[in-house]
């Protein structure tokens, strides 16, 4: 078994954001997976961000942020109250959008569907810098 790991540093800025990581994953796999089959694991070591597989560029990323504002309204009286108003919802986000994903790799490429992208979902405007750990495991 072989394992390769790399940490991406992503600048999400001061706005809620869905950041597409698919090209970063492809670069990582090109360097470490060659033509092998295995698994790509992604992990976000933050309490206020998650990973989602969804279509981007056609409005789905904005729809996701809109739905999150409805499900987790910033004006709700959260018990967790430090940070900007509504920051408590950022700490609930990983319960709905997990901070991890494991994806199949076939012949060195992500085995995603036609419209699927790997995305970092970040609603925390207090933390503009994020890390995403990529690990490729081949048997």
PDB file of C-alpha atoms in Angstrom:
ATOM      1  CA  UNK A   1       0.000   0.000   0.000  1.00  0.00           C
ATOM      2  CA  UNK A   2       1.170   3.540  -0.714  1.00  0.00           C
ATOM      3  CA  UNK A   3      -0.041   6.805   0.767  1.00  0.00           C
ATOM      4  CA  UNK A   4       0.700  10.322  -0.497  1.00  0.00           C
ATOM      5  CA  UNK A   5      -0.481  13.423   1.357  1.00  0.00           C
ATOM      6  CA  UNK A   6      -0.426  17.135   0.556  1.00  0.00           C
ATOM      7  CA  UNK A   7      -2.036  20.171   2.190  1.00  0.00           C
ATOM      8  CA  UNK A   8      -3.652  22.840   0.011  1.00  0.00           C
ATOM      9  CA  UNK A   9      -3.907  26.373   1.307  1.00  0.00           C
ATOM     10  CA  UNK A  10      -7.041  28.047   0.001  1.00  0.00           C
ATOM     11  CA  UNK A  11      -7.866  31.736   0.368  1.00  0.00           C
ATOM     12  CA  UNK A  12     -11.660  31.971   0.575  1.00  0.00           C
ATOM     13  CA  UNK A  13     -11.803  35.672   1.405  1.00  0.00           C
ATOM     14  CA  UNK A  14     -14.324  37.619   3.444  1.00  0.00           C
ATOM     15  CA  UNK A  15     -17.500  36.293   1.748  1.00  0.00           C
ATOM     16  CA  UNK A  16     -19.390  33.015   1.931  1.00  0.00           C
ATOM     17  CA  UNK A  17     -17.967  30.846  -0.790  1.00  0.00           C
ATOM     18  CA  UNK A  18     -18.096  27.553  -2.641  1.00  0.00           C
ATOM     19  CA  UNK A  19     -14.563  26.985  -3.929  1.00  0.00           C
ATOM     20  CA  UNK A  20     -14.021  24.353  -6.639  1.00  0.00           C
ATOM     21  CA  UNK A  21     -11.138  22.018  -5.734  1.00  0.00           C
ATOM     22  CA  UNK A  22     -11.486  19.644  -8.702  1.00  0.00           C
ATOM     23  CA  UNK A  23      -8.472  20.998 -10.627  1.00  0.00           C
ATOM     24  CA  UNK A  24      -6.353  20.909  -7.440  1.00  0.00           C
ATOM     25  CA  UNK A  25      -7.356  17.265  -6.943  1.00  0.00           C
ATOM     26  CA  UNK A  26      -6.474  16.453 -10.566  1.00  0.00           C
ATOM     27  CA  UNK A  27      -3.004  18.074 -10.186  1.00  0.00           C
ATOM     28  CA  UNK A  28      -2.389  16.137  -6.970  1.00  0.00           C
ATOM     29  CA  UNK A  29      -3.421  12.851  -8.602  1.00  0.00           C
ATOM     30  CA  UNK A  30      -1.281  13.546 -11.700  1.00  0.00           C
ATOM     31  CA  UNK A  31       1.728  13.858  -9.387  1.00  0.00           C
ATOM     32  CA  UNK A  32       0.977  10.907  -7.097  1.00  0.00           C
ATOM     33  CA  UNK A  33      -1.492   8.464  -8.653  1.00  0.00           C
ATOM     34  CA  UNK A  34       0.003   7.903 -12.128  1.00  0.00           C
ATOM     35  CA  UNK A  35      -2.237   5.250 -13.710  1.00  0.00           C
ATOM     36  CA  UNK A  36      -3.204   3.593 -10.436  1.00  0.00           C
ATOM     37  CA  UNK A  37      -6.564   2.903  -8.857  1.00  0.00           C
ATOM     38  CA  UNK A  38      -7.235   3.899  -5.272  1.00  0.00           C
ATOM     39  CA  UNK A  39      -8.993   6.391  -3.065  1.00  0.00           C
ATOM     40  CA  UNK A  40      -8.617  10.142  -2.684  1.00  0.00           C
ATOM     41  CA  UNK A  41      -9.488  11.359   0.783  1.00  0.00           C
ATOM     42  CA  UNK A  42     -10.019  15.061   1.445  1.00  0.00           C
ATOM     43  CA  UNK A  43     -10.201  16.541   4.935  1.00  0.00           C
ATOM     44  CA  UNK A  44     -10.764  20.117   6.099  1.00  0.00           C
ATOM     45  CA  UNK A  45      -9.230  20.607   9.576  1.00  0.00           C
ATOM     46  CA  UNK A  46     -11.584  23.446  10.487  1.00  0.00           C
ATOM     47  CA  UNK A  47     -14.721  23.526  12.653  1.00  0.00           C
ATOM     48  CA  UNK A  48     -16.517  25.882  10.273  1.00  0.00           C
ATOM     49  CA  UNK A  49     -16.136  24.495   6.726  1.00  0.00           C
ATOM     50  CA  UNK A  50     -17.091  21.399   4.778  1.00  0.00           C
ATOM     51  CA  UNK A  51     -16.725  19.538   1.501  1.00  0.00           C
ATOM     52  CA  UNK A  52     -19.462  18.920  -1.055  1.00  0.00           C
ATOM     53  CA  UNK A  53     -19.725  17.185  -4.398  1.00  0.00           C
ATOM     54  CA  UNK A  54     -21.942  19.269  -6.674  1.00  0.00           C
ATOM     55  CA  UNK A  55     -22.279  20.936 -10.037  1.00  0.00           C
ATOM     56  CA  UNK A  56     -20.666  24.366 -10.221  1.00  0.00           C
ATOM     57  CA  UNK A  57     -20.993  27.241 -12.655  1.00  0.00           C
ATOM     58  CA  UNK A  58     -24.676  26.694 -13.404  1.00  0.00           C
ATOM     59  CA  UNK A  59     -25.982  28.306 -10.223  1.00  0.00           C
ATOM     60  CA  UNK A  60     -25.930  25.270  -7.935  1.00  0.00           C
ATOM     61  CA  UNK A  61     -23.092  26.719  -5.862  1.00  0.00           C
ATOM     62  CA  UNK A  62     -25.103  29.916  -5.261  1.00  0.00           C
ATOM     63  CA  UNK A  63     -28.232  27.819  -4.604  1.00  0.00           C
ATOM     64  CA  UNK A  64     -26.334  25.887  -1.942  1.00  0.00           C
ATOM     65  CA  UNK A  65     -25.297  29.090  -0.171  1.00  0.00           C
ATOM     66  CA  UNK A  66     -28.896  30.387  -0.377  1.00  0.00           C
ATOM     67  CA  UNK A  67     -30.260  27.155   1.116  1.00  0.00           C
ATOM     68  CA  UNK A  68     -27.672  27.258   3.899  1.00  0.00           C
ATOM     69  CA  UNK A  69     -28.789  30.802   4.775  1.00  0.00           C
ATOM     70  CA  UNK A  70     -32.368  29.474   5.002  1.00  0.00           C
ATOM     71  CA  UNK A  71     -31.491  26.350   7.003  1.00  0.00           C
ATOM     72  CA  UNK A  72     -28.948  28.139   9.203  1.00  0.00           C
ATOM     73  CA  UNK A  73     -30.068  31.774   9.351  1.00  0.00           C
ATOM     74  CA  UNK A  74     -27.362  34.163  10.533  1.00  0.00           C
ATOM     75  CA  UNK A  75     -29.925  35.949  12.734  1.00  0.00           C
ATOM     76  CA  UNK A  76     -30.826  32.844  14.768  1.00  0.00           C
ATOM     77  CA  UNK A  77     -29.864  33.260  18.469  1.00  0.00           C
ATOM     78  CA  UNK A  78     -27.051  30.679  18.468  1.00  0.00           C
ATOM     79  CA  UNK A  79     -25.508  29.681  21.785  1.00  0.00           C
ATOM     80  CA  UNK A  80     -22.072  29.877  20.175  1.00  0.00           C
ATOM     81  CA  UNK A  81     -21.714  33.660  19.923  1.00  0.00           C
ATOM     82  CA  UNK A  82     -18.121  34.751  19.417  1.00  0.00           C
ATOM     83  CA  UNK A  83     -17.054  36.252  16.084  1.00  0.00           C
ATOM     84  CA  UNK A  84     -19.220  38.154  13.641  1.00  0.00           C
ATOM     85  CA  UNK A  85     -23.018  38.025  14.020  1.00  0.00           C
ATOM     86  CA  UNK A  86     -24.292  34.628  12.940  1.00  0.00           C
ATOM     87  CA  UNK A  87     -20.922  32.911  13.395  1.00  0.00           C
ATOM     88  CA  UNK A  88     -22.630  30.212  15.468  1.00  0.00           C
ATOM     89  CA  UNK A  89     -24.150  28.847  12.266  1.00  0.00           C
ATOM     90  CA  UNK A  90     -20.658  28.365  10.828  1.00  0.00           C
ATOM     91  CA  UNK A  91     -19.983  25.896  13.642  1.00  0.00           C
ATOM     92  CA  UNK A  92     -23.160  23.955  12.781  1.00  0.00           C
ATOM     93  CA  UNK A  93     -22.308  23.759   9.053  1.00  0.00           C
ATOM     94  CA  UNK A  94     -20.027  20.656   9.291  1.00  0.00           C
ATOM     95  CA  UNK A  95     -22.960  18.643  10.689  1.00  0.00           C
ATOM     96  CA  UNK A  96     -24.743  19.222   7.352  1.00  0.00           C
ATOM     97  CA  UNK A  97     -21.764  19.456   4.995  1.00  0.00           C
ATOM     98  CA  UNK A  98     -19.063  17.180   6.404  1.00  0.00           C
ATOM     99  CA  UNK A  99     -15.401  18.194   6.571  1.00  0.00           C
ATOM    100  CA  UNK A 100     -14.337  15.033   4.724  1.00  0.00           C
ATOM    101  CA  UNK A 101     -14.900  13.133   1.489  1.00  0.00           C
ATOM    102  CA  UNK A 102     -13.490   9.912   0.048  1.00  0.00           C
ATOM    103  CA  UNK A 103     -13.631   9.534  -3.727  1.00  0.00           C
ATOM    104  CA  UNK A 104     -12.710   6.697  -6.094  1.00  0.00           C
ATOM    105  CA  UNK A 105      -9.693   7.080  -8.354  1.00  0.00           C
ATOM    106  CA  UNK A 106      -9.518   5.020 -11.534  1.00  0.00           C
ATOM    107  CA  UNK A 107      -6.359   4.907 -13.645  1.00  0.00           C
ATOM    108  CA  UNK A 108      -5.061   8.013 -11.857  1.00  0.00           C
ATOM    109  CA  UNK A 109      -8.198  10.137 -12.362  1.00  0.00           C
ATOM    110  CA  UNK A 110     -11.126  11.037 -10.132  1.00  0.00           C
ATOM    111  CA  UNK A 111     -14.120   8.886 -10.992  1.00  0.00           C
ATOM    112  CA  UNK A 112     -16.628  11.746 -10.853  1.00  0.00           C
ATOM    113  CA  UNK A 113     -19.877  12.021 -12.772  1.00  0.00           C
ATOM    114  CA  UNK A 114     -20.130  14.379 -15.739  1.00  0.00           C
ATOM    115  CA  UNK A 115     -21.318  17.412 -13.780  1.00  0.00           C
ATOM    116  CA  UNK A 116     -19.722  16.681 -10.407  1.00  0.00           C
ATOM    117  CA  UNK A 117     -17.074  18.898  -8.842  1.00  0.00           C
ATOM    118  CA  UNK A 118     -15.294  18.658  -5.499  1.00  0.00           C
ATOM    119  CA  UNK A 119     -15.933  21.855  -3.521  1.00  0.00           C
ATOM    120  CA  UNK A 120     -14.903  23.505  -0.291  1.00  0.00           C
ATOM    121  CA  UNK A 121     -17.928  25.162   1.330  1.00  0.00           C
ATOM    122  CA  UNK A 122     -16.981  28.045   3.618  1.00  0.00           C
ATOM    123  CA  UNK A 123     -19.529  30.359   5.239  1.00  0.00           C
ATOM    124  CA  UNK A 124     -17.112  31.679   7.874  1.00  0.00           C
ATOM    125  CA  UNK A 125     -16.227  35.250   6.932  1.00  0.00           C
ATOM    126  CA  UNK A 126     -13.940  35.510   9.988  1.00  0.00           C
ATOM    127  CA  UNK A 127     -11.346  33.080   8.586  1.00  0.00           C
ATOM    128  CA  UNK A 128     -10.120  33.857   5.078  1.00  0.00           C
ATOM    129  CA  UNK A 129      -7.477  31.095   4.929  1.00  0.00           C
ATOM    130  CA  UNK A 130      -8.346  27.391   4.788  1.00  0.00           C
ATOM    131  CA  UNK A 131      -6.456  24.140   4.531  1.00  0.00           C
ATOM    132  CA  UNK A 132      -7.561  21.019   2.703  1.00  0.00           C
ATOM    133  CA  UNK A 133      -5.572  17.832   3.210  1.00  0.00           C
ATOM    134  CA  UNK A 134      -5.470  15.506   0.202  1.00  0.00           C
ATOM    135  CA  UNK A 135      -4.393  11.875   0.666  1.00  0.00           C
ATOM    136  CA  UNK A 136      -4.160   9.265  -2.084  1.00  0.00           C
ATOM    137  CA  UNK A 137      -4.198   5.641  -0.999  1.00  0.00           C
ATOM    138  CA  UNK A 138      -3.401   2.895  -3.502  1.00  0.00           C
ATOM    139  CA  UNK A 139      -3.414  -0.797  -2.732  1.00  0.00           C
TER     140      UNK A 139
END
